[in-house]
Tab-separated table of C-alpha atoms in Angstrom:
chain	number	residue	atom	x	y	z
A	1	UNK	CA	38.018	45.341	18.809
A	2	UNK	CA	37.264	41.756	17.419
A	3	UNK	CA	40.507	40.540	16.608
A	4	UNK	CA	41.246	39.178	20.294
A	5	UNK	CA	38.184	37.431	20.474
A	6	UNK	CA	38.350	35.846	17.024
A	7	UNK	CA	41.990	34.905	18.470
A	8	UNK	CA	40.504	33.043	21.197
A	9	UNK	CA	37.755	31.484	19.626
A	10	UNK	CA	40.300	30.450	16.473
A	11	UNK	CA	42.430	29.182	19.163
A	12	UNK	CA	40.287	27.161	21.309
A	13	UNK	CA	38.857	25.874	18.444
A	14	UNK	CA	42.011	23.912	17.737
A	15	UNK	CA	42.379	23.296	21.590
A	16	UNK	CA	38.765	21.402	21.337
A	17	UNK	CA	39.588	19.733	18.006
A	18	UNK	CA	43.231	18.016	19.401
A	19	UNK	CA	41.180	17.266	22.549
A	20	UNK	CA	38.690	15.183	20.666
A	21	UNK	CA	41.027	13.275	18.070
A	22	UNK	CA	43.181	12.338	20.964
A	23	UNK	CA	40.546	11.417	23.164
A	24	UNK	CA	37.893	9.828	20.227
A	25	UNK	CA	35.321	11.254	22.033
A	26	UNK	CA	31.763	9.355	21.284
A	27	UNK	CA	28.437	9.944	22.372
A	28	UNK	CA	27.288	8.389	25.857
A	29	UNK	CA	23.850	6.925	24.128
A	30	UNK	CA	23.146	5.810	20.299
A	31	UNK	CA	21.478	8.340	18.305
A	32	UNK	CA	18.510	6.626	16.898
A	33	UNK	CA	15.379	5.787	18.896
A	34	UNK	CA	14.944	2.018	19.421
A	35	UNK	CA	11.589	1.787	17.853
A	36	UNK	CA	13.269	1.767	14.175
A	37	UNK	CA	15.412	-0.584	15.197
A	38	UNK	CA	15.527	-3.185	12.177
A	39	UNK	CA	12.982	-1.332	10.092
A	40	UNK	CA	15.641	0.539	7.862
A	41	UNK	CA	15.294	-1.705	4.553
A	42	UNK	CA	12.531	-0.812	1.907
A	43	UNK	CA	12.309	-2.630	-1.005
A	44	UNK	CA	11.058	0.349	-2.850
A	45	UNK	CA	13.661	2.597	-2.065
A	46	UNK	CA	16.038	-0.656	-3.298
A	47	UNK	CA	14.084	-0.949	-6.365
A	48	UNK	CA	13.631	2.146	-7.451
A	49	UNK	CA	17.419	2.925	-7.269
A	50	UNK	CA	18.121	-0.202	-9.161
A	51	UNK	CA	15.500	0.884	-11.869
A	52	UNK	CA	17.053	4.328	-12.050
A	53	UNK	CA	20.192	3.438	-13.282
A	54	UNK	CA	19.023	0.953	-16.032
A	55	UNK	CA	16.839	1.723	-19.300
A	56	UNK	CA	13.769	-0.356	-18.307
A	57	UNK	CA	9.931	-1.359	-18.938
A	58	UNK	CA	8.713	-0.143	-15.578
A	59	UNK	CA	6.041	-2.921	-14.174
A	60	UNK	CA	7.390	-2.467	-10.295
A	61	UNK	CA	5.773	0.481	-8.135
A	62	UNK	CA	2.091	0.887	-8.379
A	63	UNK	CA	1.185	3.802	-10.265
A	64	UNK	CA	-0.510	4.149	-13.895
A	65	UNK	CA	1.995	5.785	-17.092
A	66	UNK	CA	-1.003	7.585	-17.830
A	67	UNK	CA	-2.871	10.986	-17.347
A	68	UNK	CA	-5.317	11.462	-14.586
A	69	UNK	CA	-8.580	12.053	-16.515
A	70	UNK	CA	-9.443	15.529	-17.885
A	71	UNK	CA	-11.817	16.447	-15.641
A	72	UNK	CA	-10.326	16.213	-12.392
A	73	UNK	CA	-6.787	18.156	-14.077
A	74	UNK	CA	-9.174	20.876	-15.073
A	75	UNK	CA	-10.494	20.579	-11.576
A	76	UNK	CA	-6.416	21.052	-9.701
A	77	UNK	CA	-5.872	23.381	-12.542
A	78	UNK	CA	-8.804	25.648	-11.543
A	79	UNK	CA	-7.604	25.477	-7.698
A	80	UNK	CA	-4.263	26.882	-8.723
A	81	UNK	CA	-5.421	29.583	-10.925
A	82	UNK	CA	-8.370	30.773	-8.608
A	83	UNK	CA	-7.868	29.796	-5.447
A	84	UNK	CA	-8.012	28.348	-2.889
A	85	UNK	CA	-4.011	28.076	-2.293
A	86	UNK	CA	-3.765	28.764	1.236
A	87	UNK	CA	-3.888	26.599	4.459
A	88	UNK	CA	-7.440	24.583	4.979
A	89	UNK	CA	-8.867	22.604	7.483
A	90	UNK	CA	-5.912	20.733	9.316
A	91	UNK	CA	-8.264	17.793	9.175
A	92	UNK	CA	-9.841	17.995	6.007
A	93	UNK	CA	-10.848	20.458	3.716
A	94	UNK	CA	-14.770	21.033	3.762
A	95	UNK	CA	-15.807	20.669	0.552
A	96	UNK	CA	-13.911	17.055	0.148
A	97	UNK	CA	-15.124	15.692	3.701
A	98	UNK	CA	-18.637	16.572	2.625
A	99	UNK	CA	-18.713	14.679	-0.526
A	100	UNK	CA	-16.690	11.666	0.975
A	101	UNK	CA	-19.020	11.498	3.806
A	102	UNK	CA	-22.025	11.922	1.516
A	103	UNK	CA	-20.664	9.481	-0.921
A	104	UNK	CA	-19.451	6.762	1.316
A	105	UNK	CA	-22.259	7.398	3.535
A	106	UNK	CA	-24.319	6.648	0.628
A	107	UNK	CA	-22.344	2.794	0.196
A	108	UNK	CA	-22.291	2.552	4.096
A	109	UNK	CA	-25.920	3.365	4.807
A	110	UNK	CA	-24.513	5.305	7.638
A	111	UNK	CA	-25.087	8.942	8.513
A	112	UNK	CA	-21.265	10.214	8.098
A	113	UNK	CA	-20.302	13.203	9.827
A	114	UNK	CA	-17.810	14.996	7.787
A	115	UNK	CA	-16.027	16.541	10.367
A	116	UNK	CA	-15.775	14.170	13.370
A	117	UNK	CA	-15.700	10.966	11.334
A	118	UNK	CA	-13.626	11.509	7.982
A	119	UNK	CA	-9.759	12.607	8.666
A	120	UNK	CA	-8.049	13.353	4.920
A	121	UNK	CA	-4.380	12.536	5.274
A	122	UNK	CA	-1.648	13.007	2.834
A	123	UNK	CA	-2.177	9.788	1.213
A	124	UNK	CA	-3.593	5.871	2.646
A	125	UNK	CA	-0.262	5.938	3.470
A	126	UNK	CA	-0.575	8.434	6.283
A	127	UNK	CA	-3.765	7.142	6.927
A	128	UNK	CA	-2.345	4.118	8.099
A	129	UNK	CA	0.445	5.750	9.825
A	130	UNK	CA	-2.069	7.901	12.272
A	131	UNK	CA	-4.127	4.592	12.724
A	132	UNK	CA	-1.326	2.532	14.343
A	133	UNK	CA	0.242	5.680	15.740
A	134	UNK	CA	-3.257	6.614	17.768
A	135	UNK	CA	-4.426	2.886	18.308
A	136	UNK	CA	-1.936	0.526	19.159
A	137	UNK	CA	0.162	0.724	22.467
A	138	UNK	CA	2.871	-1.604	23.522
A	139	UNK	CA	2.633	-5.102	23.085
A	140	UNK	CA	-0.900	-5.358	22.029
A	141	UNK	CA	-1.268	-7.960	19.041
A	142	UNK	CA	-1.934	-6.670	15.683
A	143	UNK	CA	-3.453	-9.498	13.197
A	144	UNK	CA	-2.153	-9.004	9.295
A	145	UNK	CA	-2.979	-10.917	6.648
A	146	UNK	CA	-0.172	-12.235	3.894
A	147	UNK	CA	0.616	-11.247	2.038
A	148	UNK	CA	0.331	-7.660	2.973
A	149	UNK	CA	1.131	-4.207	1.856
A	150	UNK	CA	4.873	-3.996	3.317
A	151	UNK	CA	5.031	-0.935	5.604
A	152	UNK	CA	1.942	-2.632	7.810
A	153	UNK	CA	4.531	-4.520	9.379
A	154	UNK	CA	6.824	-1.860	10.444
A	155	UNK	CA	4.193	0.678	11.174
A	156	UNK	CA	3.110	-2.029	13.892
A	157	UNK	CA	6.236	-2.037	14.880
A	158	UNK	CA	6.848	1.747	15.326
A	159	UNK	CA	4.109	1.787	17.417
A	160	UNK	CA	5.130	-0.680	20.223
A	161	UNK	CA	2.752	-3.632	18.904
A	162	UNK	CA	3.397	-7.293	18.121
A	163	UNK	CA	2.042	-8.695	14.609
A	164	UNK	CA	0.622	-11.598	14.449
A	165	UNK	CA	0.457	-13.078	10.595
A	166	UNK	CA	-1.904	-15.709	9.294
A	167	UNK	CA	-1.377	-16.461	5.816
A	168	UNK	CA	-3.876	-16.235	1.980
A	169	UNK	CA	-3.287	-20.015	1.295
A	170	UNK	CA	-3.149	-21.374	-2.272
A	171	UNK	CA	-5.661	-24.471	-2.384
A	172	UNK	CA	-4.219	-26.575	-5.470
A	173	UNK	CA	-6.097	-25.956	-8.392
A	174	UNK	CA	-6.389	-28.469	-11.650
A	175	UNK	CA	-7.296	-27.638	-15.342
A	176	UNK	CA	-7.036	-24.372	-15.564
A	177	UNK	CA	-4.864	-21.155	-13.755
A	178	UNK	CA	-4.906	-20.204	-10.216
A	179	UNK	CA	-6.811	-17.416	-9.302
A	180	UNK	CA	-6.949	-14.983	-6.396
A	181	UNK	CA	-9.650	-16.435	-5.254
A	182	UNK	CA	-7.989	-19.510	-4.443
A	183	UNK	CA	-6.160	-18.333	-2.315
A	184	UNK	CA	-7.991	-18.381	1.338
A	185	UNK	CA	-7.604	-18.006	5.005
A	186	UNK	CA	-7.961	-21.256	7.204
A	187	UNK	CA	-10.947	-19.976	9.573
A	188	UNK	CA	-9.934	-22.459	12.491
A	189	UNK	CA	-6.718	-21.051	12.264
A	190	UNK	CA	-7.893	-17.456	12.209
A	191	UNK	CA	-9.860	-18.028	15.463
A	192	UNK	CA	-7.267	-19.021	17.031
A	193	UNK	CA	-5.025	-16.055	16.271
A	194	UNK	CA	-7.674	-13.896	18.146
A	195	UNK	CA	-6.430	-13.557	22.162
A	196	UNK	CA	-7.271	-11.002	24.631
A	197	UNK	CA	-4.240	-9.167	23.745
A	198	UNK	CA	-5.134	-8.916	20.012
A	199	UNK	CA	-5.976	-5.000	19.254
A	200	UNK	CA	-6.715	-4.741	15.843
A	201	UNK	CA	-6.692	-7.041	12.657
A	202	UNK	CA	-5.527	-5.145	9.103
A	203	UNK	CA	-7.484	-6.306	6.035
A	204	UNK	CA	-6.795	-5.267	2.544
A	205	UNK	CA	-9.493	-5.589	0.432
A	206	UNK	CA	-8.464	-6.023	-3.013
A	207	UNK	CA	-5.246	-6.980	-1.688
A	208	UNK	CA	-1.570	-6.211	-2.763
A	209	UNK	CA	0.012	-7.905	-4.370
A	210	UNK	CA	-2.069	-11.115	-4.966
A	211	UNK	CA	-5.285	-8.585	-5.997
A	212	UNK	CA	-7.716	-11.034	-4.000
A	213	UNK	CA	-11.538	-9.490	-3.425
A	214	UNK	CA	-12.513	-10.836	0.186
A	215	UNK	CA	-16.097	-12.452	-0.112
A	216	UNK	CA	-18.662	-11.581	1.722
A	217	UNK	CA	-19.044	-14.047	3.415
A	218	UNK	CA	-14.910	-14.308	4.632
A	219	UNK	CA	-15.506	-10.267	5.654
A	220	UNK	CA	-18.109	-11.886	7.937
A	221	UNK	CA	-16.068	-14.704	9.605
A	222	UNK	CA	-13.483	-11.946	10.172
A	223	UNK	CA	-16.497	-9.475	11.424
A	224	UNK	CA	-18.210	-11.859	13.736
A	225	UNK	CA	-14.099	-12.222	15.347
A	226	UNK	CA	-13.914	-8.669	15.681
A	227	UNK	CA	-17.169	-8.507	17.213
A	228	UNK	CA	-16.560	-11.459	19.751
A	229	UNK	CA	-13.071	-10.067	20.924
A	230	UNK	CA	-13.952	-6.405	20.952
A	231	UNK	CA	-11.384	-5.847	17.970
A	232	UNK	CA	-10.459	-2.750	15.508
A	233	UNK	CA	-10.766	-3.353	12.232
A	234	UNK	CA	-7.978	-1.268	10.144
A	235	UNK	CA	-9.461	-1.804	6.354
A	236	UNK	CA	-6.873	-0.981	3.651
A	237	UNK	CA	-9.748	-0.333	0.573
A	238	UNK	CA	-7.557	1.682	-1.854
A	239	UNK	CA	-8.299	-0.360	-4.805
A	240	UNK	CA	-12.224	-0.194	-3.543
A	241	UNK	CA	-13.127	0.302	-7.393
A	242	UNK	CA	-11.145	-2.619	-9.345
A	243	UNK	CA	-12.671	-5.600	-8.809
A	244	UNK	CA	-13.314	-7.218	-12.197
A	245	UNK	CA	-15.473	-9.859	-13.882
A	246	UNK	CA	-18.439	-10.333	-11.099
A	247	UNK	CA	-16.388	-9.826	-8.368
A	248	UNK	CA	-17.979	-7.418	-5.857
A	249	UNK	CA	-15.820	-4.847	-3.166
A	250	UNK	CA	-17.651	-5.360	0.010
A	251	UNK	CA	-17.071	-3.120	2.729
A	252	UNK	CA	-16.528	-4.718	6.063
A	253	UNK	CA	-17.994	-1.278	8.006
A	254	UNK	CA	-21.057	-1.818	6.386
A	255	UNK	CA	-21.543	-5.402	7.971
A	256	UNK	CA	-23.683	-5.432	11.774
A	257	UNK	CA	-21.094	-4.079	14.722
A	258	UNK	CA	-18.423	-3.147	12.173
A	259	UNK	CA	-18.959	0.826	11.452
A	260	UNK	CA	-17.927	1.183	15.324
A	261	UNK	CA	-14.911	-0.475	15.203
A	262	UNK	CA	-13.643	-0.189	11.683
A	263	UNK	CA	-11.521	2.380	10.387
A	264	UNK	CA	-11.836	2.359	6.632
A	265	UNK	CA	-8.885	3.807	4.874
A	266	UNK	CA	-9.357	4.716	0.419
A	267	UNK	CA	-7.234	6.994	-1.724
A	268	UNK	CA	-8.161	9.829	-3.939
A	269	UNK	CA	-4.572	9.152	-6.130
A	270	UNK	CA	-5.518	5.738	-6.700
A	271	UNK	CA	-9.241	6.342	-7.563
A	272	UNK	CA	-8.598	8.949	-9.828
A	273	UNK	CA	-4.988	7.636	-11.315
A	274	UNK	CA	-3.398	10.259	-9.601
A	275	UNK	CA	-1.046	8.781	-7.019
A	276	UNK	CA	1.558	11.797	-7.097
A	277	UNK	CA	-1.526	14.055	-5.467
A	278	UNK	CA	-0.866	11.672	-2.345
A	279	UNK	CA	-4.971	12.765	-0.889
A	280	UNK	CA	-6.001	9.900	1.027
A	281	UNK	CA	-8.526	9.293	4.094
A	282	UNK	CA	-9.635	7.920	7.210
A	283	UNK	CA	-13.251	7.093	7.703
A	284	UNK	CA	-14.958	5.520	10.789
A	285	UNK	CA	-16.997	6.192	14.497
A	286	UNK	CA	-15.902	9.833	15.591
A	287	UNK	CA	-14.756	7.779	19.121
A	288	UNK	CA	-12.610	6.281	17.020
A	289	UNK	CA	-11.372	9.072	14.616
A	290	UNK	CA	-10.643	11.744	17.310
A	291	UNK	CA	-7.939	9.645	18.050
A	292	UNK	CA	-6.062	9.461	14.298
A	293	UNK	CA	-7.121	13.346	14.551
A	294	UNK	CA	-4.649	13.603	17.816
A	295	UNK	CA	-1.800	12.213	15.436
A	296	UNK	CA	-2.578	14.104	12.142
A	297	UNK	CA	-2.499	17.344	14.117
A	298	UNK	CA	0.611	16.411	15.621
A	299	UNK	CA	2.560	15.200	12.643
A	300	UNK	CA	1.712	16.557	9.104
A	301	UNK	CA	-1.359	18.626	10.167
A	302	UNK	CA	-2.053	19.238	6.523
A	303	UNK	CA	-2.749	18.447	2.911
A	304	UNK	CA	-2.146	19.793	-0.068
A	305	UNK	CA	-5.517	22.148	-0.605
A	306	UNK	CA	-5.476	22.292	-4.184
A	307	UNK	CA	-5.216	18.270	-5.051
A	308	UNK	CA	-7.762	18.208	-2.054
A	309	UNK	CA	-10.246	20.634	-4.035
A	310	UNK	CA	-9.543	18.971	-6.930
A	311	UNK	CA	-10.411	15.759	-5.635
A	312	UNK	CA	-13.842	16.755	-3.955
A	313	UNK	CA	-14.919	17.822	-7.171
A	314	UNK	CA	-14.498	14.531	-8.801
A	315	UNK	CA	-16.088	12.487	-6.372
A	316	UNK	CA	-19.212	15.319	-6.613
A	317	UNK	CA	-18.988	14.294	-10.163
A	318	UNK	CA	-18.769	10.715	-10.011
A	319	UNK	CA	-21.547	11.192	-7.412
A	320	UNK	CA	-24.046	12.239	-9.978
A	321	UNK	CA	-22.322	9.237	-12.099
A	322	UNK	CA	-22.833	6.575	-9.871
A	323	UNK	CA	-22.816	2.946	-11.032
A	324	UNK	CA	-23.775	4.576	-14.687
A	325	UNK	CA	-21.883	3.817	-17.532
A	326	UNK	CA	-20.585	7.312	-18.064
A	327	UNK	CA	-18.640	6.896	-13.959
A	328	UNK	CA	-14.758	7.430	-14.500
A	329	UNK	CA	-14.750	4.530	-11.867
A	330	UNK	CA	-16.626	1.827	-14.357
A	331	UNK	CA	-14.793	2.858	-17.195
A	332	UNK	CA	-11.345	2.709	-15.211
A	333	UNK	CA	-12.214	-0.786	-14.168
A	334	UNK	CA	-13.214	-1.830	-17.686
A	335	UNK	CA	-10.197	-0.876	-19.181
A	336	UNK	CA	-8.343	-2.050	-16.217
A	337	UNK	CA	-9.453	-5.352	-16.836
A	338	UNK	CA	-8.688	-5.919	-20.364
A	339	UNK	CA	-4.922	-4.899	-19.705
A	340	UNK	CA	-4.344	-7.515	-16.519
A	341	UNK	CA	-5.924	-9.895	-19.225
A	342	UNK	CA	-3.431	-8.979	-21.961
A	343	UNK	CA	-0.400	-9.271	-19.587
A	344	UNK	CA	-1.545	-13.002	-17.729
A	345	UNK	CA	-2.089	-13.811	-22.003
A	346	UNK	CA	1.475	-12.684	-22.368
A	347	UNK	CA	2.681	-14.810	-19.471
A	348	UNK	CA	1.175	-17.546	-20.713
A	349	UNK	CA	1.552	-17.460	-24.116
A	350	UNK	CA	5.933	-17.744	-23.085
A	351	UNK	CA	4.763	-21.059	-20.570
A	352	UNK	CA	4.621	-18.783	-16.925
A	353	UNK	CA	1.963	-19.071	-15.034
A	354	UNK	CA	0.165	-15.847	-13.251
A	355	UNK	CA	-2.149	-15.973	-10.733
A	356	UNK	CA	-5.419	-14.176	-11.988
A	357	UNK	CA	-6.248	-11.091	-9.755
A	358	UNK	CA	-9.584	-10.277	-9.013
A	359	UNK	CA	-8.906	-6.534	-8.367
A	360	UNK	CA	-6.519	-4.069	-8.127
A	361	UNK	CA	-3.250	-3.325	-10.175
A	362	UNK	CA	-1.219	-6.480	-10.348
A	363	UNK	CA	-1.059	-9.622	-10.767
A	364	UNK	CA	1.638	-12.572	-9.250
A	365	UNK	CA	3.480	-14.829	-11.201
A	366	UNK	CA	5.436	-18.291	-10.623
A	367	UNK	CA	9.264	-18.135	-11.751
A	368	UNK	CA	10.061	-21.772	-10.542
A	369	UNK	CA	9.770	-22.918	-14.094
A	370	UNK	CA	12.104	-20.241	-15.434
A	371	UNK	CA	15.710	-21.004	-15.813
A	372	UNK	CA	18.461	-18.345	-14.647
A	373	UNK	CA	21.669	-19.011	-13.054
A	374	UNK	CA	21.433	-16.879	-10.160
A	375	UNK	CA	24.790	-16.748	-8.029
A	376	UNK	CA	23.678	-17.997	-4.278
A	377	UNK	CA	22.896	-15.078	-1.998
A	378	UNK	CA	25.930	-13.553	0.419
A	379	UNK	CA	23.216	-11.779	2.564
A	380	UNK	CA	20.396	-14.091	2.634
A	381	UNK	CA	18.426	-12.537	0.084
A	382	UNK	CA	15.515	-14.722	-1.041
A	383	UNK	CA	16.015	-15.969	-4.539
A	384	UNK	CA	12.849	-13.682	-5.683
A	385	UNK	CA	15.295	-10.793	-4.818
A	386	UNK	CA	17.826	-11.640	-7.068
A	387	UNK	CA	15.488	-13.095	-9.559
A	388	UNK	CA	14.223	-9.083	-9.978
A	389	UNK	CA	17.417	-8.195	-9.687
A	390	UNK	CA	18.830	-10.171	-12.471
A	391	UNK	CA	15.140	-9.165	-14.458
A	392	UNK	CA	16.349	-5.452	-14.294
A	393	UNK	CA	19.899	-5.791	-15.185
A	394	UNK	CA	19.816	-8.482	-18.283
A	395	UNK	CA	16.530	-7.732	-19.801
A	396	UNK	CA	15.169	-4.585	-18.788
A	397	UNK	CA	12.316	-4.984	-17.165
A	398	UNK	CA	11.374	-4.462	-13.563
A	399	UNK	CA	8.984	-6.031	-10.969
A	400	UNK	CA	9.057	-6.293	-7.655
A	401	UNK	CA	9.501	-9.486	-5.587
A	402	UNK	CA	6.697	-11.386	-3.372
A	403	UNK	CA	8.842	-12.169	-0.676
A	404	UNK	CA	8.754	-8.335	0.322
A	405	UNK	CA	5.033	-8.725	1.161
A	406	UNK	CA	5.871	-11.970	3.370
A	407	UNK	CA	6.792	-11.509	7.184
A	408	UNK	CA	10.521	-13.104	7.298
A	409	UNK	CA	9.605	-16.019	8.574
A	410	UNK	CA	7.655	-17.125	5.939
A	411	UNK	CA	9.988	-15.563	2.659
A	412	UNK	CA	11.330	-18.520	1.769
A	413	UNK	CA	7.748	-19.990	1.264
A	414	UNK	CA	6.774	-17.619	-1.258
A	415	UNK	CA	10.395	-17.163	-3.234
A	416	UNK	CA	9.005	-17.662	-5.922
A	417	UNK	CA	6.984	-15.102	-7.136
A	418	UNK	CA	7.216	-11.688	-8.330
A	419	UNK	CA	4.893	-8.887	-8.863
A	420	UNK	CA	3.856	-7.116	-12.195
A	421	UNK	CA	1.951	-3.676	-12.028
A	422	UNK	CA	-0.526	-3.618	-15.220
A	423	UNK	CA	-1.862	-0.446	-15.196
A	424	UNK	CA	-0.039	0.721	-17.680
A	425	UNK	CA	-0.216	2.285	-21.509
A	426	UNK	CA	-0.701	-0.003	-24.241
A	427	UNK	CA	2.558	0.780	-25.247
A	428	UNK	CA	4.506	-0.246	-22.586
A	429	UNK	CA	2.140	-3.407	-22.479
A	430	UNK	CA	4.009	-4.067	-25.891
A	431	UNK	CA	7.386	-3.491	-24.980
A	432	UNK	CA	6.823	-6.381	-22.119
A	433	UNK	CA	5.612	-8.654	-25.022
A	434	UNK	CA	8.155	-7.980	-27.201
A	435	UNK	CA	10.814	-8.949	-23.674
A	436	UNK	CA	9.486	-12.134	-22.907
A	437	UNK	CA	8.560	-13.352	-26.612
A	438	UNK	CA	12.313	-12.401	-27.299
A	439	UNK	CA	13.557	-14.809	-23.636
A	440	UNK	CA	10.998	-17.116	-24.632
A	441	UNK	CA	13.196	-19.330	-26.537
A	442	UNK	CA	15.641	-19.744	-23.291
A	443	UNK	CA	13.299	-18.886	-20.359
A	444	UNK	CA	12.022	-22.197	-19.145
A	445	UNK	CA	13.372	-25.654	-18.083
């Protein structure tokens, strides 16, 4: 009984295949949706290939070579083993909302809500995603600071706005290495980027890549702007707990009018060294939260509930740690600090010269000193590009380049520099000593 319809269907099958090779049939409309339009690059999914296929010393992507600390593996391990391993709270699982709330309510000196005004996303990554998504409508202006953490930009984008970039400018410096610090934002200049179609500025506070700690008294320049131009504030805080030497991480919600409009964004991976756990959160007004709730509930609508559990615990422990010398956070930032010195001693010890961050996991160096015959660019890559490139390929060791934090208008100004991560083991520490003390001989001009 089937073998006449398997006879038809076999034979219009071929009918419908010689119809379409004769005719080259194509579809009426393109398949992708205009908004990504332009947005297909990433230089970490470029990098990362190029790293995989070379032996290297891995200073590109931001993420330690070492263990999480004990504690908060025992804590994930516990989770697995006892539960709970089932679906949570779409927008946060209790137990971490009410320590972040208590915790950060506790730096704020606000009275946090846990579940109308703390969203945990799957990663700052998402964070950011559901705060551009649920905030930013077609052609409202988005202010971002450059350098900036690269997906700002097309996240924007995605969501119908327009950025508008002001640049971190380097004031020259004599005597002695540039800093992060000297790096600054022109505040007639910022003003003036503020119009009545500006939305929402994006801070990142300590920044990546330079590692700059806003001041105080900058956060308040940009604060009293916000406040005159009714203006969101999306604040990018993962590195909230690296700021070395005196340098202090102010947060710009606790400053007058700010906790209303700011949505502050921090990671669990990158406070606890655990960036494959990808917990992050949003934290701000519950006016403005319901909205990156909307989005979250729409789009991933959950987190992992073990890394969750695992990271509630180890902010209740740092809680009853806090600001003592026995806080994972102090002694992270300690040791932190002692490897970014060891790598800008490297860098100078060969004749380069890094810019000194003030938080956070990297630090910036200038290659225009350094002599490599680079063949010129067939697709317009900047010369930082190929400079990493060439890095990878001939002696093994990767960074990333600065020009990928740089809207394209303004690449070319900022060529040349590229980006070391230093959170990394002693031991690879030495293998990047033993690289450029090796290329020192031929390295500069």
């Amino acid at each position: 009984m089937l073998r006449a319809p398997a006879r038809t269907i076999i034979k219009n099958n071929s009918l419908i295949s010689a119809i379409l090779l004769r005719k080259k049939v194509k579809m009426s409309r393109q398949i992708h949706a205009r908004r990504i339009e332009g947005l297909d690059k990433n230089v970490w999914v470029e990098f990362t290939n190029l790293v995989a296929g070379h032996p290297v010393v891995n200073l590109g992507q931001g993420f330690p070579d070492f263990s999480p600390p004990n504690f908060i593996k025992e804590a994930f391990t516990r989770a697995i083993n006892n539960g709970p391993n089932q679906y949570t709270r779409g927008f946060g699982h209790p137990p971490l909302v009410k320590i972040l709330a208590k915790f950060f309510g506790k730096l704020l000196g606000q009275d946090i809500d846990p579940f109308s005004e703390v969203l945990v996303t799957v990663g700052a990554y998402e964070a950011l995603f559901c705060s551009f998504q649920a905030l930013i409508d077609d052609e409202d202006e988005v202010i971002i600071i450059e350098p900036y953490f690269d997906c700002y930009e097309p996240m924007v984008r995605m969501a119908g706005g327009h950025p508008v970039y002001i640049q971190l400018r380097p004031k020259p410096v004599a005597g002695r290495l540039m800093t992060s610090a000297d790096w600054v934002l022109d505040p007639v200049e910022l003003a003036n980027k503020f119009s009545k179609r500006t939305k929402a500025i994006v801070i990142n506070t300590p920044n990546n890549p330079l590692g700059k700690v806003f001041k105080r008294e900058e956060l308040q320049a940009i604060a009293d702007l916000c406040v005159k131009h009714n203006v969101l504030c999306i604040s990018d805080e993962v590195y909230e707990w690296l700021a070395y030497d005196a340098n202090e991480h102010v947060r710009i919600a606790s400053l007058p009018g700010m906790w209303e409009r700011t949505i502050t964004i921090g990671s669990g991976g990158k406070a606890f060294s655990a960036t494959g756990w990808k917990v992050g959160w949003a934290m701000g007004h519950k006016d403005v939260i319901k909205h990156l709730q909307t989005v979250h509930q729409n789009t991933n609508y959950h987190c992992a509930t073990g890394a969750q559990q695992a990271v509630a615990e180890g902010f209740v422990k740092e809680y009853g740690c806090l600001g003592a010398p026995e806080s994972y956070f102090i002694n992270l930032r300690q040791e932190l600090q002692l490897k970014r010195d060891r790598l800008a001693a490297c860098l100078v010890s060969v004749g380069l010269k890094p810019v000194i961050p003030e938080g956070g996991y990297f630090l910036i160096v200038d290659i225009s000193a350094v002599k490599v015959d680079l063949p010129d660019s067939k697709d317009g890559q900047p010369y930082d590009y190929r400079f990493v490139k060439w890095l990878i390929i001939n002696k093994g060791l990767a960074a990333i380049p600065v020009s990928a934090f740089y809207s394209s208008d303004h690449k070319k100004d900022f060529e040349n520099f590229i980006r070391f991560c230093f959170v990394k083991e002693d031991s690879t520490l030495t293998k990047v000593e033993q690289i450029l003390e090796e290329w020192k001989s031929t390295m500069l001009t």
